């Protein structure tokens, strides 16, 4: 491990003043988004109460129906929230970041699904007069004779498929593309569920207030998908017309791809963010893979650095100069906008150094204020570029080479400290005063997070991107 000699200097006053403004704005967005969801849940609960929901709990069959109504309403709110959460709405992407959005998406998704199952069971049981044995006949009657219920059944099948394939054990067995394709059935599921809500659910239509609420929510969800998942990427790709300009081998099965395009200075992207990429002129061009920028965007070109780990990434080395590139994004919060502290710590492993390399170029810091801990079990990337940043900007880079010293350690052999936490706090005694950017494979970042938390780094100073599941 080597420590580049860090000169000392006073930080630029304008850097210090601006810090945290965007981070605070994002915190407000998170608060507003969370409040909107809770208020929506509160509102439908209020309508259920004023519609006699609590009174109905007094009887067995009416109680079951009443539970069926409130679980259906809450499930519908959460399903629509799901759609908005994954519609790549820029303001939410910036405020939460993909990892946090995916975590919330999983939580909200499983909750809405469980509520939907509870809704189906209790409402059928209630309609069956509270008799378990009459349930199958009642279910058949509901599906066949009630308006919109055949569509709702198809919706349930779609959502069951999405949830089953998202359970971790099943998820690991599927190729990413297969899982992703199946996941798109969730949109169909949400769409097919709407008619039965309108045609049989009095709770959705019995007052102007209810109608305004539900129609606004449906339009907002569908509009978000159309505008941000479909419209914006199409428009961006037409506007920027991206082309592969160069493929540069970086060694050890890793290549950098330089991409140019029209009006790239108008592409709102920051160092540390990622796009999902599709490339023309190769097999499997319809498949998209996420790759972070490995250099700070300069308004004329973009650079990604890709490690060969499977079919999609291996094909990148064979790209032809001039091939078309299509992007979705930019996404991710591992960027200057998350920053709120003057001092910086960046911790990366393997190809996870890519966004940190771009951040080290783009972030403002005085010499000695930014430290990179870079773990690599094979030849490290960007050695010359990091050395140049050390020379020009006083970036401090420590390599953490070698095989991991154990499955419970994020450090390599050769570290003397008894624990990873002891190593971290002795190397970076002021770690709690720093913004910490972390990137690497999930099992490794989880160990880093464990020690950052144990060292007392506040959650909102930790900015994370996981490169794998
Ligand atoms: C936000 C983010 C940024 C990344 N940035 C970089 C980078 O800068 N450089 C780099 O070399 N790698 C990066 N990766 C990892 C890279 O996306 C995968 O290595 C690549 O997609 C593997 O695809 P494959 O077809 O070669 O291999 P596969 O065998 O298909 O997949 C290998 C692994 O990658 C995962 N993966 C595949 N496609 C996707 C996808 N579309 N979204 C999420 N995970 C996927 C799979 O679940 C699997 O765990 C990043 C990953 C994420 C999530």
Coordinates of C-alpha atoms and ligand atoms in Angstrom, one line a residue:
X1 CA 0.0 0.0 0.0
X2 CA 1.4 3.4 -0.9
X3 CA 0.3 6.8 0.1
X4 CA 0.9 9.6 -2.3
X5 CA 2.3 12.6 -0.5
X6 CA -0.5 15.1 0.0
X7 CA 0.3 18.8 0.0
X8 CA -1.8 20.9 2.2
X9 CA -3.8 24.0 1.0
X10 CA -6.8 26.0 2.0
X11 CA -10.0 24.9 0.4
X12 CA -11.5 27.2 -2.2
X13 CA -14.2 29.3 -0.4
X14 CA -16.8 28.8 -3.3
X15 CA -16.5 25.0 -2.9
X16 CA -17.4 25.1 0.7
X17 CA -20.3 27.5 0.3
X18 CA -22.1 25.4 -2.4
X19 CA -21.7 22.1 -0.6
X20 CA -24.9 20.4 0.5
X21 CA -27.4 22.7 -1.4
X22 CA -28.5 20.0 -3.8
X23 CA -28.2 17.3 -1.1
X24 CA -30.7 19.3 1.0
X25 CA -33.0 19.7 -2.0
X26 CA -32.9 16.0 -2.5
X27 CA -33.7 15.4 1.1
X28 CA -36.8 17.6 0.7
X29 CA -37.8 15.6 -2.4
X30 CA -37.5 12.4 -0.4
X31 CA -39.6 13.8 2.4
X32 CA -42.3 15.0 -0.1
X33 CA -42.4 11.7 -1.9
X34 CA -42.7 9.7 1.3
X35 CA -45.4 12.1 2.6
X36 CA -47.4 11.8 -0.6
X37 CA -47.4 8.0 -0.3
X38 CA -48.4 8.0 3.4
X39 CA -51.0 10.7 2.8
X40 CA -52.5 8.7 0.0
X41 CA -52.7 5.6 2.3
X42 CA -54.2 7.8 5.0
X43 CA -56.8 9.2 2.6
X44 CA -58.1 5.8 1.3
X45 CA -58.2 4.6 5.0
X46 CA -60.3 7.6 5.8
X47 CA -62.7 6.9 3.0
X48 CA -62.9 3.3 4.2
X49 CA -63.7 4.5 7.8
X50 CA -66.3 7.0 6.6
X51 CA -67.8 4.3 4.3
X52 CA -68.6 2.2 7.4
X53 CA -65.4 0.1 7.3
X54 CA -65.0 0.0 11.0
X55 CA -68.7 -0.6 11.8
X56 CA -68.7 -3.6 9.4
X57 CA -65.9 -5.2 11.4
X58 CA -68.7 -6.1 14.0
X59 CA -70.1 -9.0 11.9
X60 CA -68.1 -12.0 10.7
X61 CA -69.0 -11.9 7.0
X62 CA -69.2 -8.1 6.8
X63 CA -66.0 -7.9 8.7
X64 CA -64.2 -10.1 6.1
X65 CA -65.6 -8.0 3.3
X66 CA -64.5 -4.8 5.1
X67 CA -60.9 -6.2 5.5
X68 CA -61.1 -7.1 1.9
X69 CA -62.0 -3.5 0.9
X70 CA -59.2 -1.8 2.9
X71 CA -56.5 -4.3 1.8
X72 CA -57.6 -3.9 -1.8
X73 CA -57.5 -0.1 -1.5
X74 CA -54.0 0.0 0.1
X75 CA -52.7 -2.6 -2.4
X76 CA -53.9 -0.4 -5.3
X77 CA -52.2 2.7 -3.9
X78 CA -48.9 0.7 -3.4
X79 CA -49.1 -0.8 -6.9
X80 CA -49.4 2.6 -8.5
X81 CA -46.6 3.9 -6.3
X82 CA -44.5 0.9 -7.6
X83 CA -45.1 2.0 -11.2
X84 CA -44.0 5.6 -10.4
X85 CA -41.0 4.4 -8.4
X86 CA -39.6 2.5 -11.4
X87 CA -40.7 4.9 -14.1
X88 CA -37.2 6.5 -14.0
X89 CA -38.7 9.9 -13.0
X90 CA -35.6 12.1 -13.0
X91 CA -36.4 14.0 -9.8
X92 CA -36.9 10.7 -7.9
X93 CA -33.8 9.1 -9.5
X94 CA -31.7 12.1 -8.3
X95 CA -33.2 12.2 -4.8
X96 CA -33.1 8.5 -4.0
X97 CA -30.5 6.9 -6.4
X98 CA -31.2 3.5 -8.1
X99 CA -30.1 1.3 -5.2
X100 CA -32.4 3.0 -2.7
X101 CA -35.2 3.1 -5.3
X102 CA -34.8 -0.6 -5.9
X103 CA -34.8 -1.3 -2.2
X104 CA -38.0 0.7 -1.7
X105 CA -39.5 -0.9 -4.9
X106 CA -38.9 -4.4 -3.4
X107 CA -40.4 -3.5 -0.1
X108 CA -43.5 -1.7 -1.6
X109 CA -43.8 -4.5 -4.2
X110 CA -43.9 -7.4 -1.7
X111 CA -46.2 -5.4 0.6
X112 CA -48.7 -4.5 -2.1
X113 CA -48.6 -8.2 -3.3
X114 CA -49.3 -9.5 0.1
X115 CA -52.1 -7.0 0.6
X116 CA -53.6 -8.1 -2.8
X117 CA -53.6 -11.7 -1.7
X118 CA -55.2 -10.8 1.6
X119 CA -57.8 -8.8 -0.5
X120 CA -58.6 -11.7 -2.7
X121 CA -59.0 -14.2 0.2
X122 CA -61.0 -12.0 2.6
X123 CA -63.3 -10.5 0.0
X124 CA -64.1 -13.9 -1.4
X125 CA -64.6 -15.3 2.1
X126 CA -66.8 -12.4 3.0
X127 CA -69.0 -12.8 -0.2
X128 CA -69.2 -16.5 0.7
X129 CA -71.0 -15.4 3.9
X130 CA -67.9 -16.3 6.0
X131 CA -68.1 -20.0 5.1
X132 CA -64.8 -21.6 4.0
X133 CA -66.5 -24.4 2.1
X134 CA -68.5 -22.0 0.0
X135 CA -65.4 -20.1 -1.1
X136 CA -64.5 -22.0 -4.3
X137 CA -68.1 -21.6 -5.7
X138 CA -68.1 -17.9 -4.7
X139 CA -64.7 -17.3 -6.3
X140 CA -65.9 -18.9 -9.5
X141 CA -69.0 -16.8 -9.4
X142 CA -67.0 -13.6 -8.8
X143 CA -64.6 -14.3 -11.6
X144 CA -67.2 -15.3 -14.2
X145 CA -70.1 -13.0 -13.4
X146 CA -68.7 -9.8 -12.1
X147 CA -67.6 -7.1 -14.5
X148 CA -63.8 -6.8 -14.9
X149 CA -63.1 -9.8 -12.8
X150 CA -61.7 -12.0 -15.7
X151 CA -59.2 -9.2 -16.4
X152 CA -58.4 -8.9 -12.7
X153 CA -57.7 -12.6 -12.6
X154 CA -55.3 -12.2 -15.5
X155 CA -53.7 -9.3 -13.6
X156 CA -53.2 -11.5 -10.6
X157 CA -51.5 -14.2 -12.7
X158 CA -49.1 -11.5 -14.1
X159 CA -48.3 -10.2 -10.6
X160 CA -47.8 -13.7 -9.2
X161 CA -45.3 -14.4 -12.0
X162 CA -43.4 -11.2 -11.3
X163 CA -43.3 -11.7 -7.6
X164 CA -42.3 -15.4 -7.8
X165 CA -39.4 -14.6 -10.2
X166 CA -38.3 -11.8 -7.9
X167 CA -37.8 -14.1 -4.8
X168 CA -34.1 -14.1 -4.4
X169 CA -33.6 -17.9 -4.9
X170 CA -35.5 -17.8 -8.2
X171 CA -34.0 -14.5 -9.3
X172 CA -30.5 -15.9 -9.1
X173 CA -31.4 -18.8 -11.4
X174 CA -32.6 -16.5 -14.2
X175 CA -30.6 -14.6 -16.7
X176 CA -31.0 -10.8 -16.0
X177 CA -32.8 -10.3 -19.4
X178 CA -35.3 -13.1 -18.8
X179 CA -36.1 -11.8 -15.3
X180 CA -36.3 -8.2 -16.6
X181 CA -38.7 -9.2 -19.4
X182 CA -41.0 -11.0 -17.0
X183 CA -40.8 -8.1 -14.7
X184 CA -42.4 -5.9 -17.4
X185 CA -45.6 -8.0 -17.0
X186 CA -46.2 -6.0 -13.8
X187 CA -47.3 -3.1 -16.0
X188 CA -49.8 -5.4 -17.7
X189 CA -50.9 -6.6 -14.2
X190 CA -51.6 -3.1 -12.9
X191 CA -53.4 -2.1 -16.2
X192 CA -55.6 -5.2 -16.1
X193 CA -56.6 -4.6 -12.5
X194 CA -58.1 -1.2 -13.1
X195 CA -61.4 -2.2 -14.8
X196 CA -62.6 -4.3 -11.8
X197 CA -61.8 -1.4 -9.5
X198 CA -63.9 0.9 -11.6
X199 CA -66.8 -1.4 -12.3
X200 CA -67.2 -3.3 -9.0
X201 CA -65.3 -1.2 -6.4
X202 CA -67.7 1.5 -4.9
X203 CA -64.7 2.7 -2.8
X204 CA -63.1 3.9 -6.0
X205 CA -66.1 5.7 -7.6
X206 CA -68.7 6.7 -5.0
X207 CA -67.7 10.3 -4.7
X208 CA -66.1 13.0 -6.8
X209 CA -63.2 13.2 -4.4
X210 CA -62.5 9.5 -4.8
X211 CA -62.8 9.7 -8.6
X212 CA -60.5 12.6 -8.9
X213 CA -57.9 10.9 -6.6
X214 CA -57.9 7.6 -8.5
X215 CA -58.0 9.0 -12.0
X216 CA -55.1 11.4 -11.0
X217 CA -53.1 8.5 -9.6
X218 CA -53.7 6.3 -12.7
X219 CA -52.9 9.1 -15.1
X220 CA -49.7 10.1 -13.1
X221 CA -48.5 6.5 -13.1
X222 CA -49.2 5.9 -16.8
X223 CA -47.9 9.3 -17.7
X224 CA -44.6 8.8 -15.8
X225 CA -44.0 5.6 -17.7
X226 CA -44.8 7.1 -21.1
X227 CA -42.8 10.2 -20.6
X228 CA -39.7 9.0 -18.7
X229 CA -39.4 5.3 -19.5
X230 CA -40.3 5.6 -23.2
X231 CA -40.4 9.2 -24.5
X232 CA -37.3 10.7 -22.9
X233 CA -34.9 7.9 -23.9
X234 CA -36.2 7.9 -27.5
X235 CA -35.9 11.7 -27.7
X236 CA -32.4 11.7 -26.1
X237 CA -31.1 9.0 -28.5
X238 CA -32.5 10.9 -31.5
X239 CA -31.0 14.1 -30.3
X240 CA -27.5 12.9 -29.4
X241 CA -27.0 10.2 -32.1
X242 CA -24.2 8.5 -30.1
X243 CA -21.5 6.6 -31.9
X244 CA -18.5 4.5 -30.7
X245 CA -15.4 6.6 -31.3
X246 CA -12.7 4.3 -29.9
X247 CA -12.1 1.0 -28.0
X248 CA -9.1 1.1 -25.8
X249 CA -7.9 -2.0 -24.0
X250 CA -7.2 -1.4 -20.3
X251 CA -5.7 -4.8 -19.6
X252 CA -7.1 -7.8 -17.7
X253 CA -10.2 -8.3 -19.8
X254 CA -11.3 -4.7 -19.5
X255 CA -11.8 -2.1 -22.3
X256 CA -12.7 1.5 -22.3
X257 CA -15.3 2.7 -24.9
X258 CA -15.2 6.3 -26.0
X259 CA -18.5 7.6 -27.4
X260 CA -19.2 10.8 -29.2
X261 CA -22.4 12.4 -30.3
X262 CA -24.3 15.6 -31.1
X263 CA -24.8 18.3 -28.5
X264 CA -23.4 16.3 -25.7
X265 CA -23.0 19.4 -23.7
X266 CA -26.8 19.4 -23.5
X267 CA -26.9 15.9 -22.0
X268 CA -27.6 16.4 -18.2
X269 CA -25.1 13.9 -16.8
X270 CA -22.6 14.1 -14.0
X271 CA -19.5 12.1 -13.2
X272 CA -20.2 9.0 -11.2
X273 CA -23.6 8.4 -12.9
X274 CA -24.4 5.5 -15.2
X275 CA -26.5 4.8 -18.3
X276 CA -27.9 1.5 -19.5
X277 CA -26.2 0.9 -22.9
X278 CA -27.1 -1.0 -26.1
X279 CA -24.7 -1.2 -28.9
X280 CA -25.3 -1.8 -32.6
X281 CA -23.2 -4.0 -34.8
X282 CA -22.9 -6.9 -32.5
X283 CA -25.1 -9.9 -31.6
X284 CA -27.5 -9.3 -28.7
X285 CA -27.9 -5.6 -29.5
X286 CA -31.3 -5.5 -27.9
X287 CA -29.8 -6.3 -24.5
X288 CA -29.1 -3.4 -22.3
X289 CA -26.3 -3.4 -19.6
X290 CA -25.6 -0.7 -17.1
X291 CA -22.2 0.9 -17.2
X292 CA -20.9 4.0 -15.3
X293 CA -18.9 6.8 -16.8
X294 CA -15.3 6.3 -16.0
X295 CA -14.3 9.8 -16.9
X296 CA -15.9 13.1 -16.1
X297 CA -18.2 14.1 -19.0
X298 CA -16.6 17.0 -20.9
X299 CA -19.5 17.9 -23.2
X300 CA -17.9 16.3 -26.2
X301 CA -17.6 12.6 -25.4
X302 CA -18.4 10.0 -22.8
X303 CA -16.2 7.1 -21.6
X304 CA -17.2 3.8 -20.0
X305 CA -14.9 1.0 -18.9
X306 CA -16.2 -2.5 -19.1
X307 CA -14.9 -5.7 -17.6
X308 CA -15.6 -9.0 -19.4
X309 CA -17.8 -11.0 -17.0
X310 CA -20.4 -12.6 -19.3
X311 CA -21.8 -12.5 -22.9
X312 CA -22.9 -8.9 -23.0
X313 CA -19.7 -7.4 -21.5
X314 CA -17.4 -9.7 -23.5
X315 CA -19.0 -8.4 -26.7
X316 CA -18.0 -4.8 -25.9
X317 CA -14.4 -5.5 -26.8
X318 CA -15.4 -6.4 -30.3
X319 CA -17.4 -3.3 -31.0
X320 CA -16.7 -1.5 -34.3
X321 CA -15.8 2.2 -34.4
X322 CA -18.8 4.1 -35.8
X323 CA -21.4 1.6 -34.3
X324 CA -24.5 3.2 -32.9
X325 CA -24.9 3.4 -29.1
X326 CA -28.3 3.8 -27.4
X327 CA -28.5 5.0 -23.8
X328 CA -31.1 5.2 -21.1
X329 CA -30.3 7.5 -18.3
X330 CA -28.3 9.1 -16.7
X331 CA -29.2 7.4 -13.5
X332 CA -27.6 7.1 -10.0
X333 CA -26.8 9.3 -7.1
X334 CA -23.1 8.5 -6.8
X335 CA -22.4 11.9 -8.1
X336 CA -21.3 15.4 -6.9
X337 CA -25.0 16.2 -6.1
X338 CA -25.0 13.9 -3.1
X339 CA -22.0 15.7 -1.6
X340 CA -22.4 17.7 1.7
X341 CA -19.0 17.5 3.3
X342 CA -15.7 19.1 2.3
X343 CA -13.5 16.0 2.8
X344 CA -14.0 12.9 0.8
X345 CA -13.4 9.2 1.0
X346 CA -13.9 7.0 -2.0
X347 CA -13.8 3.2 -1.5
X348 CA -13.9 1.0 -4.6
X349 CA -13.3 -2.6 -5.5
X350 CA -12.3 -4.0 -9.0
X351 CA -14.1 -2.4 -11.8
X352 CA -16.1 -0.5 -9.2
X353 CA -13.3 2.1 -9.4
X354 CA -14.8 3.4 -12.6
X355 CA -17.3 5.9 -11.2
X356 CA -14.9 6.8 -8.4
X357 CA -12.2 7.6 -11.0
X358 CA -14.7 10.0 -12.8
X359 CA -15.7 11.5 -9.4
X360 CA -12.0 12.0 -8.4
X361 CA -11.7 14.1 -11.6
X362 CA -14.9 16.1 -11.3
X363 CA -15.3 16.8 -7.6
X364 CA -13.8 19.9 -6.2
X365 CA -11.3 19.4 -3.3
X366 CA -8.2 20.9 -2.0
X367 CA -5.0 18.8 -2.1
X368 CA -5.0 16.1 0.6
X369 CA -8.8 16.3 1.2
X370 CA -9.8 13.4 -1.1
X371 CA -8.7 9.9 -0.4
X372 CA -9.3 6.8 -2.6
X373 CA -9.1 3.3 -1.1
X374 CA -8.9 1.0 -4.1
X375 CA -9.1 -2.8 -3.7
X376 CA -8.1 -5.0 -6.5
X377 CA -7.2 -8.6 -6.5
X378 CA -5.7 -8.4 -10.1
X379 CA -4.0 -5.5 -11.9
X380 CA -5.5 -2.2 -10.9
X381 CA -7.2 0.0 -13.5
X382 CA -6.4 3.7 -14.3
X383 CA -3.0 3.6 -12.5
X384 CA -1.5 6.4 -14.7
X385 CA -4.7 8.5 -14.6
X386 CA -5.0 8.3 -10.8
X387 CA -1.3 9.2 -10.5
X388 CA -1.9 12.2 -12.7
X389 CA -4.8 13.3 -10.4
X390 CA -2.4 12.9 -7.4
X391 CA 0.2 15.1 -9.1
X392 CA -2.2 17.8 -10.4
X393 CA -4.9 17.9 -7.6
X394 CA -3.4 16.3 -4.5
X395 CA -5.7 13.2 -4.7
X396 CA -4.5 10.6 -2.2
X397 CA -4.8 7.0 -3.5
X398 CA -4.1 3.9 -1.5
X399 CA -4.1 0.5 -3.1
X400 CA -5.5 -2.4 -1.2
X401 CA -4.1 -5.2 -3.3
X402 CA -4.1 -9.0 -2.9
X403 CA -6.7 -11.6 -2.2
X404 CA -9.3 -10.8 0.5
X405 CA -8.1 -11.8 3.9
X406 CA -11.3 -13.7 4.7
X407 CA -15.0 -13.9 3.6
X408 CA -15.8 -11.5 6.3
X409 CA -13.2 -8.9 5.3
X410 CA -13.3 -6.2 2.6
X411 CA -9.5 -5.8 2.8
X412 CA -6.6 -7.8 1.2
X413 CA -4.0 -9.8 2.9
X414 CA -1.1 -7.8 4.3
X415 CA -3.2 -5.5 6.5
X416 CA -1.8 -5.5 10.0
X417 CA -4.9 -4.2 11.9
X418 CA -6.8 -6.9 13.8
X419 CA -10.2 -5.9 12.3
X420 CA -11.3 -4.0 9.1
X421 CA -12.9 -1.4 11.4
X422 CA -9.6 -0.8 13.2
X423 CA -7.8 -0.5 9.8
X424 CA -10.4 2.0 8.6
X425 CA -10.4 4.2 11.6
X426 CA -6.6 4.2 11.9
X427 CA -6.1 5.1 8.2
X428 CA -9.0 7.7 8.1
X429 CA -9.4 8.9 11.7
X430 CA -11.7 11.7 10.5
X431 CA -13.9 9.3 8.5
X432 CA -17.1 10.7 10.2
X433 CA -16.4 14.1 8.8
X434 CA -16.2 12.9 5.2
X435 CA -18.6 12.1 2.4
X436 CA -18.0 8.5 1.6
X437 CA -18.6 7.2 -1.9
X438 CA -18.6 3.4 -2.2
X439 CA -18.7 1.2 -5.3
X440 CA -18.2 -2.5 -6.0
X441 CA -19.9 -5.9 -5.9
X442 CA -22.8 -6.0 -3.4
X443 CA -21.3 -8.6 -1.0
X444 CA -18.2 -6.5 -0.7
X445 CA -20.0 -3.1 -0.3
X446 CA -22.1 -4.7 2.4
X447 CA -18.9 -5.3 4.5
X448 CA -17.7 -1.8 3.8
X449 CA -21.1 -0.4 4.9
X450 CA -21.0 -2.5 8.1
X451 CA -17.7 -0.8 9.1
X452 CA -18.6 2.7 8.0
X453 CA -21.7 2.5 10.2
X454 CA -19.7 1.0 13.0
X455 CA -17.3 3.9 12.7
X456 CA -20.2 6.3 13.1
X457 CA -20.5 7.7 9.6
X458 CA -24.0 9.1 9.3
X459 CA -26.2 7.3 6.7
X460 CA -26.7 10.4 4.6
X461 CA -22.9 10.8 4.2
X462 CA -22.6 7.4 2.6
X463 CA -23.3 7.2 -1.2
X464 CA -23.4 3.8 -2.7
X465 CA -23.6 2.0 -6.0
X466 CA -23.6 -1.8 -6.3
X467 CA -22.3 -3.4 -9.4
X468 CA -23.9 -6.8 -9.0
X469 CA -26.5 -8.7 -7.1
Ligands
LIG1 C1 -25.4 0.7 -11.7 C2 -24.4 -0.3 -12.3 C3 -23.2 0.3 -12.9 C4 -22.3 -0.6 -13.5 N1 -21.2 -0.1 -14.0 C5 -20.2 -0.9 -14.5 C6 -19.0 -0.4 -15.1 O1 -18.8 0.8 -15.2 N2 -18.1 -1.3 -15.7 C7 -18.4 -2.7 -15.6 O2 -17.6 -3.4 -16.1 N3 -19.5 -3.2 -15.1 C8 -20.4 -2.3 -14.5 N4 -21.6 -2.9 -14.0 C9 -21.8 -4.3 -14.0 C10 -22.3 -4.7 -15.4 O3 -23.5 -4.1 -15.7 C11 -22.4 -6.2 -15.6 O4 -21.2 -6.7 -15.3 C12 -22.9 -6.5 -17.0 O5 -24.2 -6.0 -17.2 C13 -22.9 -8.0 -17.1 O6 -23.6 -8.4 -18.3 P1 -23.1 -9.7 -19.1 O7 -24.1 -9.9 -20.2 O8 -21.7 -9.6 -19.5 O9 -23.1 -10.8 -18.0 P2 -24.4 -11.7 -17.4 O10 -23.9 -13.0 -17.3 O11 -25.6 -11.4 -18.2 O12 -24.5 -11.0 -16.0 C14 -23.5 -11.0 -15.1 C15 -24.0 -10.2 -13.9 O13 -24.4 -8.8 -14.2 C16 -25.8 -8.6 -13.9 N5 -26.5 -7.8 -14.9 C17 -26.5 -8.2 -16.3 N6 -27.2 -7.2 -16.9 C18 -27.6 -6.3 -16.0 C19 -28.4 -5.1 -16.0 N7 -29.0 -4.7 -17.2 N8 -28.7 -4.5 -14.9 C20 -28.1 -4.9 -13.7 N9 -27.4 -6.0 -13.6 C21 -27.1 -6.7 -14.7 C22 -26.4 -10.0 -13.8 O14 -27.5 -10.1 -12.9 C23 -25.2 -10.8 -13.2 O15 -25.1 -10.7 -11.9 C24 -22.5 -2.0 -13.4 C25 -23.7 -2.5 -12.8 C26 -24.6 -1.7 -12.3 C27 -25.9 -2.2 -11.7

